[in-house]
Amino acid sequence: MHSNHLLLEEPIRMASILEPSKATFFPAMTKIVGTLGPRSRSVEIISGCLKAGMSVARFDFSWGDAEYHQETLENLKKAVKSTKKLCAVMLDTVGPELQVINKSEKSISLQADATVVLTPDQGQESSSELLPINFDGLSKAVKPGDTIFVGQYLFTGSETTSVWLEVSELKGNDVVCVIKNTATLAGSLFTLHASQIRIELPTLSDKDKETISSWGVQNKIDFLSLSYTRHAEDVREARDFLSKMGDLYQTQIFAKIENVEGLTHFDEILQEADGIILSRGNLGIDLPPEKVFLFQKAALYKCNMAGKPAVCTRVVDSMTDNLRPTRAEATDVANAVLDGSDAILLGAETLRGLYPVETISTVGKICAEAEKVFNQDLYFKKTVKYVGEPMTHLESIASSAVRAAIKVKASVIICFTSSGRAARLIAKYRPTMPVLSVVIPRLKTNQLKWSFSGAFEARQSLIVRGLFPMLADPRHPAESTNATNESVLKVALDHGKASGVVKPHDRVVICQKVGDASVVKIIELED
């Protein structure tokens, strides 16, 4: 893995750093996943998030009940209607997450060098001496000397709001720990993470299954974010479960890599999953800090070469309470883009942060600046070399479309697709211009009723870098003749003109199927 793909070959002009950023219709090619919660669930705020650049809304079920999330989702639907911005829905499972239960919700102050007992007896009241947890096997999983972290909503990394403990002795089911730093825990739930220790709980818990079969099915979720994925088998089991749930056989599974075990089996997990979420919050606890960047670069490279979307988390923690990110965070976001991230996931920043809309807008601007200096030429050559020869038919068409678009300086690539696969393959080569994927609905029947598919495929491209979907008119199904493709193309071009992506005399590269053959053509627009 060479590091010379990070920046353009031509030296970056200092002058360009001083020029103000230009606003464009697509704020950035990199997508933004926003977690909706207490600070971001009104129609007004969600509309602001969509306009600022959020294209996937994440619903985190490790807190809040189905009813709460349903209200938020109804507000999201209203916001999508009023802003006319498409948005996909991601359900985030709880998985084998250990939690400290604080029923009274009073703040708990813990002092360095004092001791605290972790007990599975959930009837007990939380205090600075005793923390009840939701798992009775902890005393069997840990040994004296092991490290345990406790903090609110995935440790913010702040040593005043999260605490690290060292196991000193085991008493029956209780675990006695020495407190290593002074901190105050606030809220009703804190995540508990035992560093590098396997917790014998299923990846997809019964509670998760219940949530998916009710809330997930009812809302036809686009993505399932599978927390604590440890093996490829976890993904297979989740897929098997989804396939029995009506429309959810189309739901894509994103494996969340958040511990050493998931890291060890990364290659096989990548093969099974539809995409990867690099959960840097938990992983940053399991890995020594100096190894985190290495994991990010290696994992993103592997995802890019496999043509599967990769999502980075925990980038601008400080924006939870501040209007500006730190310099390190701003640099971090840009590096995630240069490393090859498809999307940036915001958690606490939008969920309970004070500035959800501003955070999305700021992250989008940083992504857009990084994309300008992304060395596309080198990336393209590297990807073609990695794929090797002979290429598959689709791969060859996709790479040719990108090469043609770059050579003729096209302003946009338009791809007609019904499964979304062709468009994703084009995006895999990271063209410098947006890819409009025109999803042509397919007509399908189950003997009782006819229906059109296509909405899933359109929304699922909202997490892929550079891919912007539009759903074609169902009166032109995928199997029909070339004449209708022409009229759909006109609609796509009109959409491009209206959004300012396409101007007169621009060149446009079109990738479509004609009969059994796939064709790449270049057109120049008239006045």
PDB file of N, CA, C and O in Angstrom, residues 24 62 71 85 121 145 151 162 170 197 203-205 220 246 284 314 324 331 340 355 357 371 444 488 503 514:
ATOM      1  N   THR A  24     -21.667  24.020  -4.281  1.00  0.00           N
ATOM      2  CA  THR A  24     -22.159  23.301  -5.462  1.00  0.00           C
ATOM      3  C   THR A  24     -23.432  22.564  -5.089  1.00  0.00           C
ATOM      4  O   THR A  24     -23.776  22.474  -3.915  1.00  0.00           O
ATOM      5  N   SER A  62     -29.714   1.050  20.782  1.00  0.00           N
ATOM      6  CA  SER A  62     -29.149   0.731  22.104  1.00  0.00           C
ATOM      7  C   SER A  62     -29.778   1.643  23.160  1.00  0.00           C
ATOM      8  O   SER A  62     -29.515   1.529  24.338  1.00  0.00           O
ATOM      9  N   GLU A  71     -41.671   7.739  15.838  1.00  0.00           N
ATOM     10  CA  GLU A  71     -42.027   9.171  15.767  1.00  0.00           C
ATOM     11  C   GLU A  71     -40.964   9.937  14.986  1.00  0.00           C
ATOM     12  O   GLU A  71     -41.265  10.752  14.124  1.00  0.00           O
ATOM     13  N   LYS A  85     -35.285  15.744  -0.744  1.00  0.00           N
ATOM     14  CA  LYS A  85     -33.963  15.106  -0.671  1.00  0.00           C
ATOM     15  C   LYS A  85     -34.174  13.656  -0.239  1.00  0.00           C
ATOM     16  O   LYS A  85     -34.783  13.414   0.803  1.00  0.00           O
ATOM     17  N   ASP A 121     -26.707  -7.895  39.642  1.00  0.00           N
ATOM     18  CA  ASP A 121     -27.988  -7.709  40.341  1.00  0.00           C
ATOM     19  C   ASP A 121     -28.590  -6.356  39.950  1.00  0.00           C
ATOM     20  O   ASP A 121     -28.273  -5.316  40.521  1.00  0.00           O
ATOM     21  N   GLY A 145      -6.445  -7.791  36.792  1.00  0.00           N
ATOM     22  CA  GLY A 145      -5.482  -7.147  35.884  1.00  0.00           C
ATOM     23  C   GLY A 145      -6.115  -6.694  34.576  1.00  0.00           C
ATOM     24  O   GLY A 145      -5.552  -5.859  33.862  1.00  0.00           O
ATOM     25  N   GLY A 151     -18.543   4.311  30.021  1.00  0.00           N
ATOM     26  CA  GLY A 151     -18.775   5.697  29.630  1.00  0.00           C
ATOM     27  C   GLY A 151     -20.129   5.834  28.971  1.00  0.00           C
ATOM     28  O   GLY A 151     -20.771   4.839  28.629  1.00  0.00           O
ATOM     29  N   SER A 162     -15.786   9.552  31.147  1.00  0.00           N
ATOM     30  CA  SER A 162     -15.738   8.086  31.073  1.00  0.00           C
ATOM     31  C   SER A 162     -14.622   7.625  32.010  1.00  0.00           C
ATOM     32  O   SER A 162     -13.717   8.378  32.343  1.00  0.00           O
ATOM     33  N   LEU A 170     -12.415 -11.111  42.085  1.00  0.00           N
ATOM     34  CA  LEU A 170     -13.726 -11.625  41.687  1.00  0.00           C
ATOM     35  C   LEU A 170     -14.393 -12.217  42.919  1.00  0.00           C
ATOM     36  O   LEU A 170     -13.801 -13.049  43.610  1.00  0.00           O
ATOM     37  N   ILE A 197     -11.622  -8.815  25.469  1.00  0.00           N
ATOM     38  CA  ILE A 197     -12.186 -10.000  26.128  1.00  0.00           C
ATOM     39  C   ILE A 197     -13.424 -10.435  25.375  1.00  0.00           C
ATOM     40  O   ILE A 197     -14.267  -9.608  25.036  1.00  0.00           O
ATOM     41  N   THR A 203     -24.334 -12.248  18.479  1.00  0.00           N
ATOM     42  CA  THR A 203     -24.167 -10.956  17.802  1.00  0.00           C
ATOM     43  C   THR A 203     -25.528 -10.331  17.511  1.00  0.00           C
ATOM     44  O   THR A 203     -25.712  -9.129  17.629  1.00  0.00           O
ATOM     45  N   LEU A 204     -26.482 -11.169  17.108  1.00  0.00           N
ATOM     46  CA  LEU A 204     -27.846 -10.673  16.887  1.00  0.00           C
ATOM     47  C   LEU A 204     -28.686 -11.183  18.058  1.00  0.00           C
ATOM     48  O   LEU A 204     -29.056 -12.351  18.111  1.00  0.00           O
ATOM     49  N   SER A 205     -28.956 -10.300  19.019  1.00  0.00           N
ATOM     50  CA  SER A 205     -29.671 -10.741  20.222  1.00  0.00           C
ATOM     51  C   SER A 205     -31.165 -10.917  19.947  1.00  0.00           C
ATOM     52  O   SER A 205     -31.665 -10.471  18.915  1.00  0.00           O
ATOM     53  N   LYS A 220     -39.387  -1.078   6.227  1.00  0.00           N
ATOM     54  CA  LYS A 220     -38.572  -1.508   5.076  1.00  0.00           C
ATOM     55  C   LYS A 220     -37.174  -0.875   5.112  1.00  0.00           C
ATOM     56  O   LYS A 220     -36.789  -0.117   4.214  1.00  0.00           O
ATOM     57  N   GLY A 246     -40.100 -10.823   4.716  1.00  0.00           N
ATOM     58  CA  GLY A 246     -40.739 -10.059   3.638  1.00  0.00           C
ATOM     59  C   GLY A 246     -39.729  -9.323   2.782  1.00  0.00           C
ATOM     60  O   GLY A 246     -38.792  -9.904   2.257  1.00  0.00           O
ATOM     61  N   GLY A 284     -10.846   1.769  19.169  1.00  0.00           N
ATOM     62  CA  GLY A 284      -9.777   2.583  19.735  1.00  0.00           C
ATOM     63  C   GLY A 284      -9.469   2.193  21.175  1.00  0.00           C
ATOM     64  O   GLY A 284      -8.437   2.556  21.726  1.00  0.00           O
ATOM     65  N   ARG A 314     -16.781   8.424  14.496  1.00  0.00           N
ATOM     66  CA  ARG A 314     -16.067   9.156  15.547  1.00  0.00           C
ATOM     67  C   ARG A 314     -15.032  10.120  14.963  1.00  0.00           C
ATOM     68  O   ARG A 314     -13.840   9.949  15.152  1.00  0.00           O
ATOM     69  N   ARG A 324     -17.126  24.511  16.374  1.00  0.00           N
ATOM     70  CA  ARG A 324     -16.025  24.226  15.445  1.00  0.00           C
ATOM     71  C   ARG A 324     -15.310  22.952  15.879  1.00  0.00           C
ATOM     72  O   ARG A 324     -15.154  22.703  17.063  1.00  0.00           O
ATOM     73  N   THR A 331      -8.522  17.638  10.239  1.00  0.00           N
ATOM     74  CA  THR A 331      -7.520  16.896   9.468  1.00  0.00           C
ATOM     75  C   THR A 331      -7.927  15.431   9.342  1.00  0.00           C
ATOM     76  O   THR A 331      -7.771  14.807   8.299  1.00  0.00           O
ATOM     77  N   GLY A 340      -9.968   6.828   1.473  1.00  0.00           N
ATOM     78  CA  GLY A 340     -10.927   6.082   0.661  1.00  0.00           C
ATOM     79  C   GLY A 340     -12.273   5.816   1.309  1.00  0.00           C
ATOM     80  O   GLY A 340     -13.020   4.939   0.875  1.00  0.00           O
ATOM     81  N   TYR A 355     -25.186  21.074  17.974  1.00  0.00           N
ATOM     82  CA  TYR A 355     -25.174  21.682  16.632  1.00  0.00           C
ATOM     83  C   TYR A 355     -25.273  20.642  15.519  1.00  0.00           C
ATOM     84  O   TYR A 355     -24.359  20.523  14.699  1.00  0.00           O
ATOM     85  N   VAL A 357     -26.976  20.333  12.663  1.00  0.00           N
ATOM     86  CA  VAL A 357     -26.963  20.808  11.268  1.00  0.00           C
ATOM     87  C   VAL A 357     -25.590  21.372  10.911  1.00  0.00           C
ATOM     88  O   VAL A 357     -25.017  21.047   9.862  1.00  0.00           O
ATOM     89  N   GLU A 371     -11.730  15.954  -1.431  1.00  0.00           N
ATOM     90  CA  GLU A 371     -11.999  15.308  -2.731  1.00  0.00           C
ATOM     91  C   GLU A 371     -11.302  16.039  -3.874  1.00  0.00           C
ATOM     92  O   GLU A 371     -10.893  15.421  -4.851  1.00  0.00           O
ATOM     93  N   LYS A 444     -42.432  -6.800 -11.095  1.00  0.00           N
ATOM     94  CA  LYS A 444     -42.403  -8.182 -10.603  1.00  0.00           C
ATOM     95  C   LYS A 444     -43.783  -8.569 -10.087  1.00  0.00           C
ATOM     96  O   LYS A 444     -44.563  -7.715  -9.665  1.00  0.00           O
ATOM     97  N   VAL A 488     -36.065   8.422 -20.870  1.00  0.00           N
ATOM     98  CA  VAL A 488     -35.573   8.440 -19.493  1.00  0.00           C
ATOM     99  C   VAL A 488     -34.291   9.271 -19.433  1.00  0.00           C
ATOM    100  O   VAL A 488     -34.064  10.035 -18.486  1.00  0.00           O
ATOM    101  N   LYS A 503     -24.364  21.682 -17.896  1.00  0.00           N
ATOM    102  CA  LYS A 503     -24.610  22.960 -18.572  1.00  0.00           C
ATOM    103  C   LYS A 503     -24.527  22.751 -20.087  1.00  0.00           C
ATOM    104  O   LYS A 503     -24.008  21.719 -20.540  1.00  0.00           O
ATOM    105  N   VAL A 514     -28.189  -2.090 -24.011  1.00  0.00           N
ATOM    106  CA  VAL A 514     -28.998  -2.090 -25.237  1.00  0.00           C
ATOM    107  C   VAL A 514     -29.108  -3.547 -25.647  1.00  0.00           C
ATOM    108  O   VAL A 514     -28.127  -4.171 -26.036  1.00  0.00           O
TER     109      VAL A 514
END
